[in-house]
Short mmCIF file of C-alpha atoms and ligand atoms in Angstrom, two decimals:
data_model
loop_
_atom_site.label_atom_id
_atom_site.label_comp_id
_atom_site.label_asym_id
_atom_site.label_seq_id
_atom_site.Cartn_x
_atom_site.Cartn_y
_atom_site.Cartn_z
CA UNK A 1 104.30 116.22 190.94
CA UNK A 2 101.52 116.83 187.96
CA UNK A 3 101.06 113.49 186.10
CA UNK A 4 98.70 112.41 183.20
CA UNK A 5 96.55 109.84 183.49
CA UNK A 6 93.22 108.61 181.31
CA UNK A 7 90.30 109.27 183.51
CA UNK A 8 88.12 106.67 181.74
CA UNK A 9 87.89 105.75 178.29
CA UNK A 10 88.06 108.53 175.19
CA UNK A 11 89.01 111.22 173.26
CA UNK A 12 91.89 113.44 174.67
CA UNK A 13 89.21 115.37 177.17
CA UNK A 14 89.87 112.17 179.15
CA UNK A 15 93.22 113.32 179.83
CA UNK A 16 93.87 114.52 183.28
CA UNK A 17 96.55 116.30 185.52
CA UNK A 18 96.68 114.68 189.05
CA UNK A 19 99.31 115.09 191.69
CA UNK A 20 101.18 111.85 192.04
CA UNK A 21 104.15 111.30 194.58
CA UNK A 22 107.51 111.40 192.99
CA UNK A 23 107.79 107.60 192.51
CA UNK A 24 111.19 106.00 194.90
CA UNK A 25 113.43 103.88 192.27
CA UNK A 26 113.75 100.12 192.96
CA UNK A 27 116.46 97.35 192.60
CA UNK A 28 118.21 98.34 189.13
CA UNK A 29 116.11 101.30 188.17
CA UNK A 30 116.65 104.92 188.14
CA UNK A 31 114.58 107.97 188.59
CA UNK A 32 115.60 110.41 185.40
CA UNK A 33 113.87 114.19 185.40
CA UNK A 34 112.56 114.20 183.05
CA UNK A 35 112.70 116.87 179.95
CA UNK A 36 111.24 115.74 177.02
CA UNK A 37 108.42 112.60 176.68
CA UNK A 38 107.35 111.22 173.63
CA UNK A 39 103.76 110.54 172.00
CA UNK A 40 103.15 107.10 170.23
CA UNK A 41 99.51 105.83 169.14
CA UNK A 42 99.75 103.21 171.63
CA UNK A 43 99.09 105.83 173.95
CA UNK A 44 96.23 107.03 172.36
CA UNK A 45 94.86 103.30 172.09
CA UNK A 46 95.42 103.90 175.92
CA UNK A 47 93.60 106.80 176.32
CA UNK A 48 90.42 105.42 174.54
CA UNK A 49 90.46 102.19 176.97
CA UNK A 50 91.80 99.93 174.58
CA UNK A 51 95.21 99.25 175.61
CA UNK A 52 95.02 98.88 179.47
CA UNK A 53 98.73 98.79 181.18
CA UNK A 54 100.43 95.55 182.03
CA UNK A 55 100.39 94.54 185.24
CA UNK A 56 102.40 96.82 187.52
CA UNK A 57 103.08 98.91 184.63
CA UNK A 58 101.95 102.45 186.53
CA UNK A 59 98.36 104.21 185.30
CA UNK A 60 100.30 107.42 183.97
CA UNK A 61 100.62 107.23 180.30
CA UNK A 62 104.12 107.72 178.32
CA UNK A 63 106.36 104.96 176.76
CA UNK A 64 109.36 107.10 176.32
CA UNK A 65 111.71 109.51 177.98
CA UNK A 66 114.50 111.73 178.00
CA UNK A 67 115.96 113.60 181.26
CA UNK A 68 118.58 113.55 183.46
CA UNK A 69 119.16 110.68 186.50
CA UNK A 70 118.50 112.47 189.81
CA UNK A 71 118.80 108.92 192.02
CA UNK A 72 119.78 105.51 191.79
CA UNK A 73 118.08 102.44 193.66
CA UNK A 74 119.55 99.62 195.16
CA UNK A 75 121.81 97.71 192.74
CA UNK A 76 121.89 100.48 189.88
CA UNK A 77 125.12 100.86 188.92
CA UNK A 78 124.93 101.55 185.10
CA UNK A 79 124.62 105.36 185.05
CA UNK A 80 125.47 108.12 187.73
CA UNK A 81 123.75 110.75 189.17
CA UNK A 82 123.42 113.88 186.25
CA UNK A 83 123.81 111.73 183.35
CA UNK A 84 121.69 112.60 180.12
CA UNK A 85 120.07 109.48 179.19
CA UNK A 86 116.67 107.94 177.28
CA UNK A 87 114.64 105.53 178.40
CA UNK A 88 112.08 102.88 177.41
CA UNK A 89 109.50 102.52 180.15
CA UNK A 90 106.35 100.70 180.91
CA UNK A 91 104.67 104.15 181.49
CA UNK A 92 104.81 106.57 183.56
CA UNK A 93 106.53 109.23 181.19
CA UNK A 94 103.98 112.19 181.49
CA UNK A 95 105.35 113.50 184.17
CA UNK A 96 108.42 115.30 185.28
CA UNK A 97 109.77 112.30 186.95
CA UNK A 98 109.73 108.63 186.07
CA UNK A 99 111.01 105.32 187.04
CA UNK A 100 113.15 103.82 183.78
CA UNK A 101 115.18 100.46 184.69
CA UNK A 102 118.83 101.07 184.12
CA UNK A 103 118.95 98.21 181.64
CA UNK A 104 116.40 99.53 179.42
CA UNK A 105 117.81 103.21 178.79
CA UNK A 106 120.45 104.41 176.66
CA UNK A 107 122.78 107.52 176.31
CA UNK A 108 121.62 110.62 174.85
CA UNK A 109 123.45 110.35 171.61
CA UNK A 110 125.57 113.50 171.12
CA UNK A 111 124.47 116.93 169.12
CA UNK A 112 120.59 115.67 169.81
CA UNK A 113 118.14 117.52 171.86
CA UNK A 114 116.27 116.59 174.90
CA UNK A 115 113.31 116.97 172.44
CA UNK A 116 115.13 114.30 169.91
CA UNK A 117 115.91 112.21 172.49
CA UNK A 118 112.83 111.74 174.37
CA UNK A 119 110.89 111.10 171.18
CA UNK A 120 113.42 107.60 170.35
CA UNK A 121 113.24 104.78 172.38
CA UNK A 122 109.20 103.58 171.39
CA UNK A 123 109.80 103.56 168.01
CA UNK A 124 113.65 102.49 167.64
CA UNK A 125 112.90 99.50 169.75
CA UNK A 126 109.65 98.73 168.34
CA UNK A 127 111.54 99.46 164.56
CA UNK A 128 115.12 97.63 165.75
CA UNK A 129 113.11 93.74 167.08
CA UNK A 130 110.17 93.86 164.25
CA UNK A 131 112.08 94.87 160.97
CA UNK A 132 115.84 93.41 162.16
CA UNK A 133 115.24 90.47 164.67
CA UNK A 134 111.86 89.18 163.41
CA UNK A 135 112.04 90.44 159.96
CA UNK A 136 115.51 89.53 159.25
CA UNK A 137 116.16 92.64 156.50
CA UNK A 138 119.03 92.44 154.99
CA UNK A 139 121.59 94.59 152.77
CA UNK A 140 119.67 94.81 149.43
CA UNK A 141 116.50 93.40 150.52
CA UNK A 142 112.62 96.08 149.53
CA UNK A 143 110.94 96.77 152.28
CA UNK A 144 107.65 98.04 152.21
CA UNK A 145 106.80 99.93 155.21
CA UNK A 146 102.91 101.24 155.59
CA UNK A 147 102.08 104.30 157.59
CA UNK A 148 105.46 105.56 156.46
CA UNK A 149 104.97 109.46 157.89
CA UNK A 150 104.30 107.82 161.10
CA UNK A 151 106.82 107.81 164.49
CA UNK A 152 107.08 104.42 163.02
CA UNK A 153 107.41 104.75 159.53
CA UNK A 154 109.95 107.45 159.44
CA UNK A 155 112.21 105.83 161.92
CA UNK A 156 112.12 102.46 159.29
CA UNK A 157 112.94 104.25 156.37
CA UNK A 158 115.78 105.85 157.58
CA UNK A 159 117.01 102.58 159.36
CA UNK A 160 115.90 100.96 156.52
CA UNK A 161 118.32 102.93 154.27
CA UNK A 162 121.60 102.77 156.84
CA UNK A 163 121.26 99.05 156.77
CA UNK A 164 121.41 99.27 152.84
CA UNK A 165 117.68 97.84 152.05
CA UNK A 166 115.52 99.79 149.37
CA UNK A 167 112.45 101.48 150.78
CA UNK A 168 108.80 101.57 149.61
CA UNK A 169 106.12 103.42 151.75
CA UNK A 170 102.15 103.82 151.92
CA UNK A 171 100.83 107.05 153.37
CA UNK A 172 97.73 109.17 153.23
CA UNK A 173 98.67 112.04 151.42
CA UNK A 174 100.95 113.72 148.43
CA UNK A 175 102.81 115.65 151.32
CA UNK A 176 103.36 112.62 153.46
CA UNK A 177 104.96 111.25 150.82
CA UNK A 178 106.70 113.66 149.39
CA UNK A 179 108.17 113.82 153.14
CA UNK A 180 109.32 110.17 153.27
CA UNK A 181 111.08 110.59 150.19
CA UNK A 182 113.18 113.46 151.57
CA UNK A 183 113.85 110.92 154.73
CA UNK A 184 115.61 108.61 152.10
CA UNK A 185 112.28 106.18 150.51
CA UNK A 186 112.92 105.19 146.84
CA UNK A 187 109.18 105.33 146.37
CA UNK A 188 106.23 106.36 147.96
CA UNK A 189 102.51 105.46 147.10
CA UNK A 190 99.79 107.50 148.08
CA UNK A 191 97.37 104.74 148.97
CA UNK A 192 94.65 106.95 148.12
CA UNK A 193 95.37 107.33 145.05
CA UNK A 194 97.33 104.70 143.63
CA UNK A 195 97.20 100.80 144.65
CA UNK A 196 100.23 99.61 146.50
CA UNK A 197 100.24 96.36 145.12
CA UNK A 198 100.88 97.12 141.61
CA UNK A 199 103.31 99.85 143.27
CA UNK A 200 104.94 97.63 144.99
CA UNK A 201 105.35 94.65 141.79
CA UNK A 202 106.45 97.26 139.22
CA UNK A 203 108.91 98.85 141.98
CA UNK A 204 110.61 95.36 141.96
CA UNK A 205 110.53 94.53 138.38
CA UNK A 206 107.23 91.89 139.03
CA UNK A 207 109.12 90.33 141.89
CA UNK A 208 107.99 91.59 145.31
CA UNK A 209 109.01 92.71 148.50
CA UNK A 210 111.22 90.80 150.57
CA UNK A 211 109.65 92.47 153.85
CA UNK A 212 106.41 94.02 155.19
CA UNK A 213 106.33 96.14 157.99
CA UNK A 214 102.28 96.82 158.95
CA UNK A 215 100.35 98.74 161.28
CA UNK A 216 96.93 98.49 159.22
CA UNK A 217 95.68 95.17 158.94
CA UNK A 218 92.08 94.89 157.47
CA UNK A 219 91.96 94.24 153.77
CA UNK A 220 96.11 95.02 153.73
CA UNK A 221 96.54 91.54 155.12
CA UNK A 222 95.76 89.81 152.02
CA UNK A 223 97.00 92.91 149.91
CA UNK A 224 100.24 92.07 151.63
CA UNK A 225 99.97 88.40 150.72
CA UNK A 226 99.60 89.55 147.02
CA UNK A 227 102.70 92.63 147.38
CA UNK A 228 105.22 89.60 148.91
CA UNK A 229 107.70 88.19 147.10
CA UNK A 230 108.73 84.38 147.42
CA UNK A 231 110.05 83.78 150.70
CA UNK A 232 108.88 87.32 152.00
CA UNK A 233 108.03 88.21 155.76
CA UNK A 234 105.36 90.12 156.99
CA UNK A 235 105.40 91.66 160.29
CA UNK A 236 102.60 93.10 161.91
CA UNK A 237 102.74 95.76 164.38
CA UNK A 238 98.72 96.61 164.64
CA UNK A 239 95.60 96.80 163.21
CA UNK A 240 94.57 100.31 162.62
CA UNK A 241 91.84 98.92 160.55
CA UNK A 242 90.73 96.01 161.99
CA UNK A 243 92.30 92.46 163.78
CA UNK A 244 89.80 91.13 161.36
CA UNK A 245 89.65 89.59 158.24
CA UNK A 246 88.56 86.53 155.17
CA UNK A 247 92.40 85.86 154.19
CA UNK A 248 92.68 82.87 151.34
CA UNK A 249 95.94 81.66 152.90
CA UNK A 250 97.00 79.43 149.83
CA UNK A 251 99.12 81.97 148.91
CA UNK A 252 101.35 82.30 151.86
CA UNK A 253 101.41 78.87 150.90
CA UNK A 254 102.30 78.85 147.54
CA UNK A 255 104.61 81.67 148.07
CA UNK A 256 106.28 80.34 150.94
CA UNK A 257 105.40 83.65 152.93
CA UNK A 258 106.09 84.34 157.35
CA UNK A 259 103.31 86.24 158.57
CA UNK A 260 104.71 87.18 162.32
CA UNK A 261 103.90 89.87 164.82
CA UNK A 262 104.72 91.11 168.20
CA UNK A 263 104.13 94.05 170.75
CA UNK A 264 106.79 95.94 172.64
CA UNK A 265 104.96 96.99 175.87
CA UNK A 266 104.30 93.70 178.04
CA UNK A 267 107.95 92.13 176.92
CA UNK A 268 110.36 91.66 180.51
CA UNK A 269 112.55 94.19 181.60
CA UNK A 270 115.56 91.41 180.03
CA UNK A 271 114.23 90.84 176.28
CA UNK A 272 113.94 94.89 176.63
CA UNK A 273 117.69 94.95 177.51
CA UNK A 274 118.35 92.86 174.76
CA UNK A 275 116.99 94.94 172.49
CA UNK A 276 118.73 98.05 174.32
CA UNK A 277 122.13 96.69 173.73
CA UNK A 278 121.59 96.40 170.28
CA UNK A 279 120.50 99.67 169.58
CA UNK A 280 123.82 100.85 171.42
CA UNK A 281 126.01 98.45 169.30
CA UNK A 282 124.13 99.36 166.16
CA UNK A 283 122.49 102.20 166.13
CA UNK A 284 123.56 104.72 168.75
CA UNK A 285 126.95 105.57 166.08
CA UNK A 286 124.30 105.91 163.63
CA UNK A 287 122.57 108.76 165.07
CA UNK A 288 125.99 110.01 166.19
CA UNK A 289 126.96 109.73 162.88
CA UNK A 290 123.92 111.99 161.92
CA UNK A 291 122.57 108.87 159.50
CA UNK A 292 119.07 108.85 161.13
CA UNK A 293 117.33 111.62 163.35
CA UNK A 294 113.69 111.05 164.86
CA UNK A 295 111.31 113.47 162.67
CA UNK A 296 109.85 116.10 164.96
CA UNK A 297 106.56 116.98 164.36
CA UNK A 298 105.37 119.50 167.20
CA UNK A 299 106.36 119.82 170.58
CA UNK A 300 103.59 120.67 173.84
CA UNK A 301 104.35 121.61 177.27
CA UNK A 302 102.94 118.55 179.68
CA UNK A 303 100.06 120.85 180.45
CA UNK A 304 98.92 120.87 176.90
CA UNK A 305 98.56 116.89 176.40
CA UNK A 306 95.08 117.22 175.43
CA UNK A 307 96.04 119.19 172.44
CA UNK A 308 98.96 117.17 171.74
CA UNK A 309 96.93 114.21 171.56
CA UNK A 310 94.17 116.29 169.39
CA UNK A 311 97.05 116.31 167.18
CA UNK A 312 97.79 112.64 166.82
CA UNK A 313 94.09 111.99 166.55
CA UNK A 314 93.91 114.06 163.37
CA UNK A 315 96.76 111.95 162.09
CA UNK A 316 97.85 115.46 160.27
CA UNK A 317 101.48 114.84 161.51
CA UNK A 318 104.57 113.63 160.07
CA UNK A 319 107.01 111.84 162.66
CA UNK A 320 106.78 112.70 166.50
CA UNK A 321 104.90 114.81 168.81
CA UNK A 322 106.79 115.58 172.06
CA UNK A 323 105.68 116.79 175.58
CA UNK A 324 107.91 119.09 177.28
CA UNK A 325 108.46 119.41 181.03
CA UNK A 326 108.93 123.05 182.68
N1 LIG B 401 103.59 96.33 168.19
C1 LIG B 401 104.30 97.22 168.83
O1 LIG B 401 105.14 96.88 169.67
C2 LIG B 401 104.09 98.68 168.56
C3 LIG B 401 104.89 99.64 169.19
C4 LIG B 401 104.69 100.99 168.86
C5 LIG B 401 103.71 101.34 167.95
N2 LIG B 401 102.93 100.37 167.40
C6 LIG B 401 101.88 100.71 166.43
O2 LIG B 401 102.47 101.27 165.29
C7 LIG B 401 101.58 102.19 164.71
C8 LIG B 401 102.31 103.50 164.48
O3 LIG B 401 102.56 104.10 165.73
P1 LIG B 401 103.01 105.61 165.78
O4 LIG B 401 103.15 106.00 167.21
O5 LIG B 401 104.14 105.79 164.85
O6 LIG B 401 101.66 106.29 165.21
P2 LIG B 401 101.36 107.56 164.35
O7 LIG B 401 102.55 108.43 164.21
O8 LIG B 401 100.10 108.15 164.87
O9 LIG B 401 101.04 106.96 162.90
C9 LIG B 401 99.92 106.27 162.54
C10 LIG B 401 99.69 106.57 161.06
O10 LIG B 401 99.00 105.48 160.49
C11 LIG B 401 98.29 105.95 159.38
N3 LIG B 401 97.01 105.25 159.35
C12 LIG B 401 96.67 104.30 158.44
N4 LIG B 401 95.47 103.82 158.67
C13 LIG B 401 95.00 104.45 159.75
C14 LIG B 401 93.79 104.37 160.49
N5 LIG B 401 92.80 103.53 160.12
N6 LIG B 401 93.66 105.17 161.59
C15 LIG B 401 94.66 106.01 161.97
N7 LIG B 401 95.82 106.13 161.30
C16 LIG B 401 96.00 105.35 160.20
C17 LIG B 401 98.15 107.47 159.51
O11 LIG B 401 98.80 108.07 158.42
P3 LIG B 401 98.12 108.16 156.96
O12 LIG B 401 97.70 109.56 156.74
O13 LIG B 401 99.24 107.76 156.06
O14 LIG B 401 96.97 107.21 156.92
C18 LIG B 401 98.86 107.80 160.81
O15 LIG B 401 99.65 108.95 160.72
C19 LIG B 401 100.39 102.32 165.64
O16 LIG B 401 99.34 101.54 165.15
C20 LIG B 401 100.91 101.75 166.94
O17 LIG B 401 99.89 101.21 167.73
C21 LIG B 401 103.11 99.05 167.68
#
């Protein structure tokens, strides 16, 4: 089979189509055809050499899949052959077959696409343990949520707003935000424009935000500090600007403030799972329930990845770019 890998660190010339054995499933995993394989910016980090796969993690890039099981391995017992599921994998999902383990993958939630599907796992699971289990949001609880037209940001607005919180974004341009609104945000900020801090205060009458959801980093982190409200949480999911900064950290003293993090990717298989069965108990009715939809931004058959990623690069899109499988 045709499967991309990163020859070498870069921009998305570095993308390549070998041939690659369809891979043989192991205890608990299945092998799932698949149709539709999502893009996230990890990815991309990938592709430039900055990300390097976990260990045994395979060297073909993709996080996140959609398709149909085609073979079980020893043990599997959770779906049968010809179901329509999604997966979260460790990689491996640029190609028309990949290995997902059985306890990591979740039903195709009915009246969505292959397309809609494949573009979910990444960023509900990344969304579901960051802004629920670490962040703790509750029902009436602001959350701020920067890079709010991202695959990130428009899956926390709209999970945001199911779970009752109010919703405050930062994004790059009058049409990005003008798009998170539709998705449900009671206020967006054009950060270009307009300082979120202040935003943020006046949106909660002086107060705060409860919780921070942040991809940015750089100056943001003591921006954040500043935007928090007494006994706010700040979770940070990466460092588009930079892992490094001066912070004066008396005021996530003085404000009482949790400044946490994680990553998705080199978690096990069972803290995966855990977060799997939540989404199913949660959020699965949800999407049923047509309350949240991933955002599609543009779609790419597998032998276009290079443009697909020229499009994330240029950070012109608004939710998720898919790859397609013939
Ligand atoms: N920790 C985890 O487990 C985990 C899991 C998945 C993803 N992530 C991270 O979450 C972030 C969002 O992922 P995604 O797949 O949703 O990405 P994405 O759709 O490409 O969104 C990234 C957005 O961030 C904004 N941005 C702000 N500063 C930027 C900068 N310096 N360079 C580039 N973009 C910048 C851009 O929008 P504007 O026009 O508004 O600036 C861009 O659209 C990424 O940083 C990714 O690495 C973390």
């Amino acid at each position: 089979m045709h499967a991309v890998v990163a020859e070498g660190g870069g921009g998305p010339e570095v993308l390549t189509l070998v041939e690659r054995p369809v891979p043989t499933p192991g205890p608990g995993e299945i092998l799932v055809k698949v149709a539709a394989a999502g893009i996230n910016r990890p990815d991309v980090i990938q592709r430039e050499g900055n990300y390097p796969p976990p260990p045994g993690a395979p060297d073909v890039l993709g996080l996140e899949i959609a398709g149909t099981v085609v073979a079980r391995g020893p043990g599997a017992q959770r779906w049968a052959v010809g179901d329509a599921v999604m997966a979260l994998v460790p990689g491996g999902g640029y190609a028309p077959y990949c290995l997902a383990h059985e306890d990591n993958t979740l039903p195709v939630p009915a009246g969505l696409s292959m397309i809609e599907a494949g573009a979910i796992p990444e960023t509900y699971f990344t969304v579901w343990t960051n802004v629920f289990d670490r962040g703790r949001l509750a029902a009436g609880e602001t959350l701020l949520v920067h890079g709010g037209s991202s695959g990130i940001g428009t899956t926390a607005i709209q999970l945001a707003k199911a779970f009752g919180a109010r919703v405050i974004v930062t994004a790059g341009s009058a049409e990005k935000c003008d798009r998170c609104l539709a998705l449900g945000a009671d206020r967006a900020v054009n950060y270009r424009e307009e300082d979120y801090v202040a935003a943020a205060k006046d949106f909660t009458d002086g107060r705060g935000v409860d919780l921070i959801l942040d991809m940015v980093g750089g100056d943001y982190i003591p921006r954040n500090y500043e935007a928090a409200a007494v006994e706010g949480r700040i979770v940070q999911i990466a460092f588009l600007k930079s892992p490094k900064v001066e912070v004066d950290y008396r005021r996530l003293m003085m404000k009482r403030l949790t400044h946490t993090g994680s990553t998705l990717r080199p978690r096990s298989v069972a803290q995966k799972a855990e977060i799997a069965a939540a989404l199913a108990r949660e959020v699965i009715p949800l999407i049923g329930q047509g309350r949240c939809r991933p955002v599609i931004d543009s779609t790419y058959p597998l032998e276009q990845v290079r443009e697909a990623h020229a499009r994330m690069d240029s950070s012109a899109h608004v939710g998720k770019i898919v790859l397609t499988m013939a």
